[in-house]
mmCIF file with all atom_site columns, C-alpha atoms in Angstrom:
data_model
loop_
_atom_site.group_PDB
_atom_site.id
_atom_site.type_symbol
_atom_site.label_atom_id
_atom_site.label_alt_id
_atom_site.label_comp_id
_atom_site.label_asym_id
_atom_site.label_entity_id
_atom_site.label_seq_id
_atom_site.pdbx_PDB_ins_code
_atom_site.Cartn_x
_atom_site.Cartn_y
_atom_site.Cartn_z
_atom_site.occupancy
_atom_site.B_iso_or_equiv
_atom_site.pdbx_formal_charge
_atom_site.auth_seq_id
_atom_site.auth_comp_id
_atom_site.auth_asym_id
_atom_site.auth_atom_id
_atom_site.pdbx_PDB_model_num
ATOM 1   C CA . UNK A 1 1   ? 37.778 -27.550 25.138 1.00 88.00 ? 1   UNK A CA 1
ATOM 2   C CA . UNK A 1 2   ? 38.815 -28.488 21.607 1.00 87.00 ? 2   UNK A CA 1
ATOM 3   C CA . UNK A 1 3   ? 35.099 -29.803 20.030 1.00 86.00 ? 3   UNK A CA 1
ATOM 4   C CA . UNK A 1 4   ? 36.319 -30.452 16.586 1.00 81.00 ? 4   UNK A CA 1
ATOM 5   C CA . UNK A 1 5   ? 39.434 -30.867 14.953 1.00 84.00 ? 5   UNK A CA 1
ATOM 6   C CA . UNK A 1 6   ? 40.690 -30.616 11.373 1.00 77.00 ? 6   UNK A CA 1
ATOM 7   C CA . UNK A 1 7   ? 38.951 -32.876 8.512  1.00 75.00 ? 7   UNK A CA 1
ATOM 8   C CA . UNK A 1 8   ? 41.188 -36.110 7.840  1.00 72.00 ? 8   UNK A CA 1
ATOM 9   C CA . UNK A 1 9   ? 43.104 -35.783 5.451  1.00 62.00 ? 9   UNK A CA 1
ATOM 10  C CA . UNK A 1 10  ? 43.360 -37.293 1.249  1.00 58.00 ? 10  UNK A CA 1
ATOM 11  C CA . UNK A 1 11  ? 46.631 -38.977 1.194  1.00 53.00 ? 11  UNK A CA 1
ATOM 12  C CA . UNK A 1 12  ? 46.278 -39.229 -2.649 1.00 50.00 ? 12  UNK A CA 1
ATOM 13  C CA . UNK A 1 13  ? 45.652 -34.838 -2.670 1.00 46.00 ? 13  UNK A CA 1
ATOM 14  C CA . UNK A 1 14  ? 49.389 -33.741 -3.311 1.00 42.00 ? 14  UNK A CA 1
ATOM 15  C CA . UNK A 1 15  ? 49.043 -30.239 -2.741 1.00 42.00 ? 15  UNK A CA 1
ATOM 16  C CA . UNK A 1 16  ? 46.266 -30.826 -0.150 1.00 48.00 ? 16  UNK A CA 1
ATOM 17  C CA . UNK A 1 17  ? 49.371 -32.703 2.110  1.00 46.00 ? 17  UNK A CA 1
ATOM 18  C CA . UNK A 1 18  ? 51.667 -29.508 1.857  1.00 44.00 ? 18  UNK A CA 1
ATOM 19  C CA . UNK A 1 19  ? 48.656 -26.920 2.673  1.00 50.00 ? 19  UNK A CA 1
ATOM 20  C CA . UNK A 1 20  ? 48.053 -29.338 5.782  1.00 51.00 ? 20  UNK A CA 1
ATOM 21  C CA . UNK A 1 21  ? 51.348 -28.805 7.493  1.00 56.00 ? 21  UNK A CA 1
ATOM 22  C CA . UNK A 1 22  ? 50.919 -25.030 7.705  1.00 54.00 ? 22  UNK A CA 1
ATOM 23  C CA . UNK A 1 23  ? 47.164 -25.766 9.163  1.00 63.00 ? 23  UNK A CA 1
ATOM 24  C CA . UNK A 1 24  ? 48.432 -28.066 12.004 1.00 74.00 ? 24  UNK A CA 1
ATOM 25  C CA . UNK A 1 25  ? 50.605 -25.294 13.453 1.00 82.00 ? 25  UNK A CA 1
ATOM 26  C CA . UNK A 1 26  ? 47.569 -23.484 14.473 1.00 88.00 ? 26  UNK A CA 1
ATOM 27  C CA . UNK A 1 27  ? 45.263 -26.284 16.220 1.00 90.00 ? 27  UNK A CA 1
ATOM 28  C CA . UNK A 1 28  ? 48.377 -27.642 17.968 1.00 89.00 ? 28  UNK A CA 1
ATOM 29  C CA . UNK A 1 29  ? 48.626 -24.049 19.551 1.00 90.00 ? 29  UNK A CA 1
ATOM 30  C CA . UNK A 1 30  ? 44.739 -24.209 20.224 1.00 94.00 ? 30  UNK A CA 1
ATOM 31  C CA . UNK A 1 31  ? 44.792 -27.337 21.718 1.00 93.00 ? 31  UNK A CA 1
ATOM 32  C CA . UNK A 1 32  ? 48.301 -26.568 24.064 1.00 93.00 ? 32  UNK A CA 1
ATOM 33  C CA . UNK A 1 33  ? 46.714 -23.450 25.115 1.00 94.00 ? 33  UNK A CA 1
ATOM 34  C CA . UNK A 1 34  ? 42.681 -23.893 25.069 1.00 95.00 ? 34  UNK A CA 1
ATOM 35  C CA . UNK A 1 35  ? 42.278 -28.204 25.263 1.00 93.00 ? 35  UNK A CA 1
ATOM 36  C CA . UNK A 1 36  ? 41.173 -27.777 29.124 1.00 93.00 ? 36  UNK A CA 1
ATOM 37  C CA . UNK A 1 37  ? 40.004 -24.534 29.144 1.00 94.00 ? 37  UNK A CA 1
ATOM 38  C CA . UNK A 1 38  ? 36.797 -23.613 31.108 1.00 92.00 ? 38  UNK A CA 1
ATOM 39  C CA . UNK A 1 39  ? 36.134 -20.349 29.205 1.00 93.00 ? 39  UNK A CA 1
ATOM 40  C CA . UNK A 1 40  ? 37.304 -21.286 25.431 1.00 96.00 ? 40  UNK A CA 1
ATOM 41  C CA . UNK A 1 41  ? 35.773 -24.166 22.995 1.00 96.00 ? 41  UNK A CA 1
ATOM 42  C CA . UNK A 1 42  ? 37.263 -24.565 19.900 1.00 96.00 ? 42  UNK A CA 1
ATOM 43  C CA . UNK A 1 43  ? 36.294 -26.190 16.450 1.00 96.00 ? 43  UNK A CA 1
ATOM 44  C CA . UNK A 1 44  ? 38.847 -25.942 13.622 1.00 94.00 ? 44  UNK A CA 1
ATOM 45  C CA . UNK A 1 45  ? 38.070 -26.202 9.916  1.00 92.00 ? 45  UNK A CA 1
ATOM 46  C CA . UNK A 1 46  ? 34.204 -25.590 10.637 1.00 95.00 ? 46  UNK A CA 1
ATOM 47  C CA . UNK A 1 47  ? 32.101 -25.485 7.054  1.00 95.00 ? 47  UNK A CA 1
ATOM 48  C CA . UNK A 1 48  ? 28.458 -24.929 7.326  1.00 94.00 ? 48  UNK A CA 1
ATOM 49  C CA . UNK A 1 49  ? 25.813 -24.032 4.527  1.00 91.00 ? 49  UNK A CA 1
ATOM 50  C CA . UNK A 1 50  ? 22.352 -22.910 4.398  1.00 81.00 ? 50  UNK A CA 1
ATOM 51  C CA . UNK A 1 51  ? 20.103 -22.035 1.028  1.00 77.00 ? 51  UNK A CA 1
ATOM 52  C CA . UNK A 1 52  ? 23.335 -22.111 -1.224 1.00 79.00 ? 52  UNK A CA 1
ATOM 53  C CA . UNK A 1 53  ? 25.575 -20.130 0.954  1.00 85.00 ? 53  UNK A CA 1
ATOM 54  C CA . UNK A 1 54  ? 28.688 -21.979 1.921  1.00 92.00 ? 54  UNK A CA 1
ATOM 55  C CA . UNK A 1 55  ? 30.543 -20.514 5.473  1.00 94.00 ? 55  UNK A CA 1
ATOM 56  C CA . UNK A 1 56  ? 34.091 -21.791 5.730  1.00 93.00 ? 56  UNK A CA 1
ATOM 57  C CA . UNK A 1 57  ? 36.019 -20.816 9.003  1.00 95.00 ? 57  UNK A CA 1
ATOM 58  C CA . UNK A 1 58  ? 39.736 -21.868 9.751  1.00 93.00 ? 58  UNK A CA 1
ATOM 59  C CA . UNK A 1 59  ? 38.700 -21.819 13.458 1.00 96.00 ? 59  UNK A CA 1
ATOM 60  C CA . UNK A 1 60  ? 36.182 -20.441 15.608 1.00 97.00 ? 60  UNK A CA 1
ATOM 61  C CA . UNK A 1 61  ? 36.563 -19.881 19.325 1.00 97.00 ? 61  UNK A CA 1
ATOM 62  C CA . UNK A 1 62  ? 33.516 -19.496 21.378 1.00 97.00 ? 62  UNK A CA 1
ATOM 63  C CA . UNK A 1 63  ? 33.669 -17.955 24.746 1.00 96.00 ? 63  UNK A CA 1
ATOM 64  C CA . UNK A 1 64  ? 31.583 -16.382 27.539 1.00 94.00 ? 64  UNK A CA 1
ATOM 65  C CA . UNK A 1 65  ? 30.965 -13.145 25.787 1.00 94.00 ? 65  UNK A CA 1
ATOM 66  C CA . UNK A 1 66  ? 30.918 -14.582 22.404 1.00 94.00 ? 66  UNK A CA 1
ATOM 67  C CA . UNK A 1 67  ? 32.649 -16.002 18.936 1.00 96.00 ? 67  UNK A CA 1
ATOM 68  C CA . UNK A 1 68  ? 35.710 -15.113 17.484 1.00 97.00 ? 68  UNK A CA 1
ATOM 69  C CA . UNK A 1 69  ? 36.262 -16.214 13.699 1.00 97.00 ? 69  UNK A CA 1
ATOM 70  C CA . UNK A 1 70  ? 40.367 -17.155 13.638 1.00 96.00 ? 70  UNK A CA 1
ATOM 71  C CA . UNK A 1 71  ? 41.692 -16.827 9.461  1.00 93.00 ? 71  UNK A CA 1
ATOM 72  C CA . UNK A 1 72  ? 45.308 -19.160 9.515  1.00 86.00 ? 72  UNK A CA 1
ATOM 73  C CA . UNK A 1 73  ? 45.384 -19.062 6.038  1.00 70.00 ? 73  UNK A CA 1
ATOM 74  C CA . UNK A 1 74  ? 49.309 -19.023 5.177  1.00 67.00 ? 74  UNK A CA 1
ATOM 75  C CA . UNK A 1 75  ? 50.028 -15.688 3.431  1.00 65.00 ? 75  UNK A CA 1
ATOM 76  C CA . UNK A 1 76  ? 53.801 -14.813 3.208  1.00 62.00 ? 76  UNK A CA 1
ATOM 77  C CA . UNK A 1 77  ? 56.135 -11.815 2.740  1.00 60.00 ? 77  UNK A CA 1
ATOM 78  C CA . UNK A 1 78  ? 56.356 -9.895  1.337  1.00 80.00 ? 78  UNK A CA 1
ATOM 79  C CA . UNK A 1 79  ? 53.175 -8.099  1.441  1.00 87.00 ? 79  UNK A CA 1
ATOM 80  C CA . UNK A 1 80  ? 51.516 -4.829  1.452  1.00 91.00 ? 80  UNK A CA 1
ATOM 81  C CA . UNK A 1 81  ? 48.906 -3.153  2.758  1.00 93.00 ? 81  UNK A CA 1
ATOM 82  C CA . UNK A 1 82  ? 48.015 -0.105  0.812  1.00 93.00 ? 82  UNK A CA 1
ATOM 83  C CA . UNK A 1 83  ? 46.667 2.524   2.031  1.00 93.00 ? 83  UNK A CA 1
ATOM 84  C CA . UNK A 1 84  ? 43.206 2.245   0.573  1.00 91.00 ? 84  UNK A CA 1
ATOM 85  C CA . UNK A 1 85  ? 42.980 -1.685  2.376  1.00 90.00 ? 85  UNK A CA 1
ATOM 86  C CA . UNK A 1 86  ? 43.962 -3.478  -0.218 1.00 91.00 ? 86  UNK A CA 1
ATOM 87  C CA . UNK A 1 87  ? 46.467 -6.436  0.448  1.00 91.00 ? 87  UNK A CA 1
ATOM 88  C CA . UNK A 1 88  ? 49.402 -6.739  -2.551 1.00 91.00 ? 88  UNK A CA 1
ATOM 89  C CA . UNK A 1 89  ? 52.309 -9.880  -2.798 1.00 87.00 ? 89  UNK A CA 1
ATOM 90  C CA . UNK A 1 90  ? 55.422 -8.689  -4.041 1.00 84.00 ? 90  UNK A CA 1
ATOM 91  C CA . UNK A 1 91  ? 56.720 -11.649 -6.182 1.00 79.00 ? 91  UNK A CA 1
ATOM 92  C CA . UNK A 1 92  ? 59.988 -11.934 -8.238 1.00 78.00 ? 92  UNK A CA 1
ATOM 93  C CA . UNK A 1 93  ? 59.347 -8.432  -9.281 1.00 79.00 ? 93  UNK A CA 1
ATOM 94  C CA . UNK A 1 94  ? 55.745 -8.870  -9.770 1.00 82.00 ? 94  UNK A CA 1
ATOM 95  C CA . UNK A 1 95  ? 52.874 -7.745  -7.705 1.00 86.00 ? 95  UNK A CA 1
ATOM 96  C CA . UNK A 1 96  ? 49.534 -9.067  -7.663 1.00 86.00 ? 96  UNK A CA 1
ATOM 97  C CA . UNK A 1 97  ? 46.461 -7.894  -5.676 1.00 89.00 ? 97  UNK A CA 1
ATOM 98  C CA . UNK A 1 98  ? 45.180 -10.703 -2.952 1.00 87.00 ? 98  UNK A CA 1
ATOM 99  C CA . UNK A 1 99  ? 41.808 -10.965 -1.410 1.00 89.00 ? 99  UNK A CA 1
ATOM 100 C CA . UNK A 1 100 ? 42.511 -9.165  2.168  1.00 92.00 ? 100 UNK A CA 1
ATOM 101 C CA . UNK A 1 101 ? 42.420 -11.678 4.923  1.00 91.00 ? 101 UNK A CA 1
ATOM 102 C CA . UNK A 1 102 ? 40.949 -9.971  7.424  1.00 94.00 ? 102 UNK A CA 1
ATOM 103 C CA . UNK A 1 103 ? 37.657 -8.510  5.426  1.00 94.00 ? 103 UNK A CA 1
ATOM 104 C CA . UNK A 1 104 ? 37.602 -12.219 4.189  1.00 93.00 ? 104 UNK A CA 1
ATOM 105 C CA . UNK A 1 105 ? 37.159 -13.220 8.123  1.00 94.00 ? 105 UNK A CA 1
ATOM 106 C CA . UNK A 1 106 ? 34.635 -10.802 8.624  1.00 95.00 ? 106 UNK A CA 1
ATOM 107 C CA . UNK A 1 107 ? 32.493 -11.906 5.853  1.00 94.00 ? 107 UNK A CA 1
ATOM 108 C CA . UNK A 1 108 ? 32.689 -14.906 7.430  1.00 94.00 ? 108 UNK A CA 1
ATOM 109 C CA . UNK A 1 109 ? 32.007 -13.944 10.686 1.00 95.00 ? 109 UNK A CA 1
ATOM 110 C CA . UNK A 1 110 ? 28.870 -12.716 9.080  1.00 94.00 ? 110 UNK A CA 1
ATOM 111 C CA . UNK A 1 111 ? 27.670 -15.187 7.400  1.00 94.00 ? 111 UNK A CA 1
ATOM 112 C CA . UNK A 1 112 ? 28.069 -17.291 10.504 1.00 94.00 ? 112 UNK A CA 1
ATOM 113 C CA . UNK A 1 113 ? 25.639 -15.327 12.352 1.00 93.00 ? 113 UNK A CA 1
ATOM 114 C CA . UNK A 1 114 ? 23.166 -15.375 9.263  1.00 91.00 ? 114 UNK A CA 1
ATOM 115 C CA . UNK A 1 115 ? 23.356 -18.976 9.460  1.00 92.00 ? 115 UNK A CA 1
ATOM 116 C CA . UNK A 1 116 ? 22.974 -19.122 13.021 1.00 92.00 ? 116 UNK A CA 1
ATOM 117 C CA . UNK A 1 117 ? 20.077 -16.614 13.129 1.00 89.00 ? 117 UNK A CA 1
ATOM 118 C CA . UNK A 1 118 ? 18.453 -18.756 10.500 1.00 86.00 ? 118 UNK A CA 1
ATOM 119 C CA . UNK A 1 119 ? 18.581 -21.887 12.952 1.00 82.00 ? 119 UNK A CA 1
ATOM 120 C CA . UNK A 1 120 ? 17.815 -20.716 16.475 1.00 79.00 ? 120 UNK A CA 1
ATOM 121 C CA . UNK A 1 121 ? 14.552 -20.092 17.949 1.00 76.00 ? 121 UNK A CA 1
ATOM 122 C CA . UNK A 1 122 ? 15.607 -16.876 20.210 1.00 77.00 ? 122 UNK A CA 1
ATOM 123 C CA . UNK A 1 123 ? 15.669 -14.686 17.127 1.00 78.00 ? 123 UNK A CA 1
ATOM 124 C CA . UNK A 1 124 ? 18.011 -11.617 17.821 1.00 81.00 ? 124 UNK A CA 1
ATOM 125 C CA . UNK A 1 125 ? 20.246 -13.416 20.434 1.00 86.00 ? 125 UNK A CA 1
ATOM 126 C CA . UNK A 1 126 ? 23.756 -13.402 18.650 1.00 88.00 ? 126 UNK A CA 1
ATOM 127 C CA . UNK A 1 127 ? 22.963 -9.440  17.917 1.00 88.00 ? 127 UNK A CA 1
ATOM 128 C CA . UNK A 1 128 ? 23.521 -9.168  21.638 1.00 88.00 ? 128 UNK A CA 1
ATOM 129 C CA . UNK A 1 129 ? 26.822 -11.658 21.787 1.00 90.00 ? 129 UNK A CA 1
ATOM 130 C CA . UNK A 1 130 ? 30.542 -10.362 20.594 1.00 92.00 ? 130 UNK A CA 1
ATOM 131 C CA . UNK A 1 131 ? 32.010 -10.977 17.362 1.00 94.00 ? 131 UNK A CA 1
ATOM 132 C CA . UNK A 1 132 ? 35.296 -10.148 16.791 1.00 96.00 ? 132 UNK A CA 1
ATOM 133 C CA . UNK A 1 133 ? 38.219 -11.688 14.020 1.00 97.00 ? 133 UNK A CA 1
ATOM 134 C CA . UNK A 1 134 ? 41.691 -12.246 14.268 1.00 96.00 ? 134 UNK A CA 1
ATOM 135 C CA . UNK A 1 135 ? 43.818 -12.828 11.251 1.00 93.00 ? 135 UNK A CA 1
ATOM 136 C CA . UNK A 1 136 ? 47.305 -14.893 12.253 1.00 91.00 ? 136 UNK A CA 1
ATOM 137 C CA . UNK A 1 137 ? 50.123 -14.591 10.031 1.00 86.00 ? 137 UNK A CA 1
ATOM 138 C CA . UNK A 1 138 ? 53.862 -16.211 9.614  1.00 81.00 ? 138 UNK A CA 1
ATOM 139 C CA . UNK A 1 139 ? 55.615 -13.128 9.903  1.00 81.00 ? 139 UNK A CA 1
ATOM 140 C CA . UNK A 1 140 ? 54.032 -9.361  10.480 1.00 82.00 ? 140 UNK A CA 1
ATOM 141 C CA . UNK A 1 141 ? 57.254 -8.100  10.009 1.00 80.00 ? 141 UNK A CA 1
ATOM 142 C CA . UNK A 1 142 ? 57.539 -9.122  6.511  1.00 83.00 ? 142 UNK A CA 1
ATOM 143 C CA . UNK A 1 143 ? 54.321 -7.143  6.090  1.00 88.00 ? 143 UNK A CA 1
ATOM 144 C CA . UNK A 1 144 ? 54.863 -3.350  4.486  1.00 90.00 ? 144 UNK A CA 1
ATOM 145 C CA . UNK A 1 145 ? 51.544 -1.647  6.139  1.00 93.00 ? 145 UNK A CA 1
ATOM 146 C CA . UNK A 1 146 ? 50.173 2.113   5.709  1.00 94.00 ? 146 UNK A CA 1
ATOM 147 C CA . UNK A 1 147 ? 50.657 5.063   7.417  1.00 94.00 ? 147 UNK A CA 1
ATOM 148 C CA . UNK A 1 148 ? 48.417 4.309   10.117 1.00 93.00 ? 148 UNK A CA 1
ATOM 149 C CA . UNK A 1 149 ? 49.804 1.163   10.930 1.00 94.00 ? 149 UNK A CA 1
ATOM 150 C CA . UNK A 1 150 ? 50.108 -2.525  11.443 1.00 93.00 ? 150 UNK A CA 1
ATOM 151 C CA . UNK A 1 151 ? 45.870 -4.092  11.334 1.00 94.00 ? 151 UNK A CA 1
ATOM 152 C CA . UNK A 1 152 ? 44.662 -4.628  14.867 1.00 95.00 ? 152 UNK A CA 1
ATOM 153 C CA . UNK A 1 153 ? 43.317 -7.208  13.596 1.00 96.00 ? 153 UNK A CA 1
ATOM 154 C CA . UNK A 1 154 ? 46.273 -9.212  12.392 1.00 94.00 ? 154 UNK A CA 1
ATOM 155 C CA . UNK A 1 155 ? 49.022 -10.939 14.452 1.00 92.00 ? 155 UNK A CA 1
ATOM 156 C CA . UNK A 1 156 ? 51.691 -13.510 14.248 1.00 90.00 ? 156 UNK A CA 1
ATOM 157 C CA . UNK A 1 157 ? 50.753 -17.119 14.787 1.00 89.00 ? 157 UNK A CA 1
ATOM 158 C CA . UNK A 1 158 ? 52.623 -17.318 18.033 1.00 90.00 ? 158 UNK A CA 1
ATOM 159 C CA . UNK A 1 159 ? 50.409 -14.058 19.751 1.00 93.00 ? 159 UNK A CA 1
ATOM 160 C CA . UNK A 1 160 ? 46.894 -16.220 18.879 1.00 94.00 ? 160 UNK A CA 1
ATOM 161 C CA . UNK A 1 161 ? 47.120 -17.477 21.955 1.00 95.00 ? 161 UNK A CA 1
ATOM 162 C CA . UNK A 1 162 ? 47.733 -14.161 24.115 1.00 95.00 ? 162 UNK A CA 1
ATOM 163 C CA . UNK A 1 163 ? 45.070 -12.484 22.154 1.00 96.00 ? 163 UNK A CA 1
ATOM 164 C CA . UNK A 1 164 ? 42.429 -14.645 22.459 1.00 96.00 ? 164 UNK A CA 1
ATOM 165 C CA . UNK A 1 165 ? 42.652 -14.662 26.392 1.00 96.00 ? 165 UNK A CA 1
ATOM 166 C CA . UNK A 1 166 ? 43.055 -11.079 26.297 1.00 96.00 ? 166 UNK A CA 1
ATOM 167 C CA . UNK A 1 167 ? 39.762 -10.072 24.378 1.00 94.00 ? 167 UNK A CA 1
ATOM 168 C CA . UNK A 1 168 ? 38.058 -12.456 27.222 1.00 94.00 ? 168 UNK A CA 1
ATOM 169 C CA . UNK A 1 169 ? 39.702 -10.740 29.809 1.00 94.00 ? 169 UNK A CA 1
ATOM 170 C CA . UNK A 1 170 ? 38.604 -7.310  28.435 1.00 92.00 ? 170 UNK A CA 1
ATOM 171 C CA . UNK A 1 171 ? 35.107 -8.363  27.536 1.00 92.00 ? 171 UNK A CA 1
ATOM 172 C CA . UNK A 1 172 ? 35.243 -9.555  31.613 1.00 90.00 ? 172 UNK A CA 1
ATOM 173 C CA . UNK A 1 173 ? 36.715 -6.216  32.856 1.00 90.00 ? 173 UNK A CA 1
ATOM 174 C CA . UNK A 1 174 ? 34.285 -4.300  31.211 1.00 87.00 ? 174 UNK A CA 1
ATOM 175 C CA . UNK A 1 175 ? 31.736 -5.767  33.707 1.00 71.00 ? 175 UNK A CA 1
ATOM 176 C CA . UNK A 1 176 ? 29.013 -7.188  31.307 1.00 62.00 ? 176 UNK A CA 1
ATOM 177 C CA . UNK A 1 177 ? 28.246 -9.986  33.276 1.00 64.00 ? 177 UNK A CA 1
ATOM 178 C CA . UNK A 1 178 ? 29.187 -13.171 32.707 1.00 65.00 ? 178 UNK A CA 1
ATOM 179 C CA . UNK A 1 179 ? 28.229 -13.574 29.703 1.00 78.00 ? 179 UNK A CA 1
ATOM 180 C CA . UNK A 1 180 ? 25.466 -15.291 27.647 1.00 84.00 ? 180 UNK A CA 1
ATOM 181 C CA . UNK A 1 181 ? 27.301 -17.825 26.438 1.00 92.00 ? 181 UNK A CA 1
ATOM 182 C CA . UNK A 1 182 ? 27.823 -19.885 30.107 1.00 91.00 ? 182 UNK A CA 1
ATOM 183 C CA . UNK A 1 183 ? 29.157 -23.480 28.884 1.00 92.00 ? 183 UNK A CA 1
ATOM 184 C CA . UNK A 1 184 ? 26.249 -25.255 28.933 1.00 93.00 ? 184 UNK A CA 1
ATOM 185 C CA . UNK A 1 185 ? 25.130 -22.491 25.792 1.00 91.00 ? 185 UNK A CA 1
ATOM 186 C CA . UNK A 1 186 ? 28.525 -23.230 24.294 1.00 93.00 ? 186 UNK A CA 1
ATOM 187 C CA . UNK A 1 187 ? 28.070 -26.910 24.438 1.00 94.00 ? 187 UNK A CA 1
ATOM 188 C CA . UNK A 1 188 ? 25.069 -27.176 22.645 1.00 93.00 ? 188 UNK A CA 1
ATOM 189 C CA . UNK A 1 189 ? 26.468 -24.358 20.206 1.00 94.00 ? 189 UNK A CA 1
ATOM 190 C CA . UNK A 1 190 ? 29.595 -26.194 18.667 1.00 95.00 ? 190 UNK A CA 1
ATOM 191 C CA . UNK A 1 191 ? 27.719 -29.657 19.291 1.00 95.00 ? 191 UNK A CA 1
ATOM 192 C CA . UNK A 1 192 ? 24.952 -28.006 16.863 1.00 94.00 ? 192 UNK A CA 1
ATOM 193 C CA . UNK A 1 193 ? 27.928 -26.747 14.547 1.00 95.00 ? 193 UNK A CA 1
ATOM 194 C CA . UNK A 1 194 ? 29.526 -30.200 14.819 1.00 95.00 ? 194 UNK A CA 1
ATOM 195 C CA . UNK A 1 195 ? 26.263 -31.908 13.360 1.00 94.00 ? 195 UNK A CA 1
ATOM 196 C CA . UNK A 1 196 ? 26.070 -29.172 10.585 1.00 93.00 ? 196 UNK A CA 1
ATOM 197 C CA . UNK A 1 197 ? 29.714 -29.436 9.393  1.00 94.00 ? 197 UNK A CA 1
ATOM 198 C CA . UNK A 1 198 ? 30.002 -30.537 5.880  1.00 92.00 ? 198 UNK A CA 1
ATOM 199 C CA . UNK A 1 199 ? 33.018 -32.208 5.892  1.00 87.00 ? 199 UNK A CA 1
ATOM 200 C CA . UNK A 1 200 ? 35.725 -31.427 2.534  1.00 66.00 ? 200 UNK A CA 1
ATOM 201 C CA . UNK A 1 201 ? 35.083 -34.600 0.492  1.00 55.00 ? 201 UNK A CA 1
ATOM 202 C CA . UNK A 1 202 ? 31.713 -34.043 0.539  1.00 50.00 ? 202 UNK A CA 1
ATOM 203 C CA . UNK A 1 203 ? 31.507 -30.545 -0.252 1.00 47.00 ? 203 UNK A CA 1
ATOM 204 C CA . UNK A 1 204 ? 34.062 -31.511 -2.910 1.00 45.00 ? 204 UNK A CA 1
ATOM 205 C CA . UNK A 1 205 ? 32.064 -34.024 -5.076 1.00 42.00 ? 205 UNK A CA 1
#
């Protein structure tokens, strides 16, 4: 079920109207694949704050074993991924050092469950839920990665879909249970989130 979707948009933001067409691919996959879904919820664009920290999260997936913090954010070829982790864009000759997607998602992914941890009365309880990331990407071909190989972690916008159902389906075969987060747990979870999402004009003034 898709609980929230993307902020409406400032027609008088330029640049805010050409960032927006690369963050529509993703919920319209979201929604095709998860809008009736018994065992996925979705909220896109979710922003949340607590004692001066600020959580922003492209998308976050809750299902019967847990959260999943989805990064969209639109970075293209060509790239590298040195050896040491660090991500590098290759630019008319020039290269320049970008923050790495994927630690950036599980910062947030952490930061999440300090906020959440901060709000719910059974302290501990997301200690004992999964949290996993998943960073999707135009192109992973385009992408020059180390020795060791292409991120786990990172796929191509298309895969979200596949991946998604098949970290449920592993968390399922490994026989935990059903899960802690049955749907009425998930309801109440992105209808909290809902209520605590700070929207981006007003987190811009």
């Amino acid at each position: 079920m898709i609980f929230k979707e993307l902020d409406p948009l400032d027609r008088q933001d330029h640049s805010a109207i050409a960032r927006r067409t690369a963050q529509e691919q993703m919920p319209y996959y979201l929604k095709h694949y998860f809008g009736n879904s018994d065992d996925v919820d979705v909220l896109n664009q979710l922003c949340v704050a607590t004692g001066g920290a600020v959580t922003r999260v492209d998308h976050l997936l809750l299902h019967p074993f847990g959260m999943l913090v989805l990064d969209s954010t639109s970075v293209y070829g060509p790239l590298e991924v040195r050896e040491d982790g660090r991500w590098v864009c290759h630019y008319h000759q020039a290269s320049q050092l970008i923050h790495s997607p994927v630690t950036q998602a599980y910062l947030q992914t952490l930061s999440l469950k300090a906020f959440l941890e901060k709000k719910v009365r059974q302290k501990g309880f997301f200690d004992r839920v999964a949290l996993d990331v998943l960073v999707a990407v135009p192109d992973t071909e385009s992408i020059r990665w180390p020795s060791k190989g292409a991120l786990v972690e990172v796929c191509n916008i298309d895969e979200v879909p596949g991946r998604i159902k098949a970290c449920v389906s592993q968390y399922r075969s490994m026989g935990v249970g059903p899960g802690l987060l049955v749907p009425e747990q998930r309801r109440r979870l992105a209808q909290f989130l809902c209520t605590k999402h700070l929207p981006t004009r007003r987190l811009a003034r």
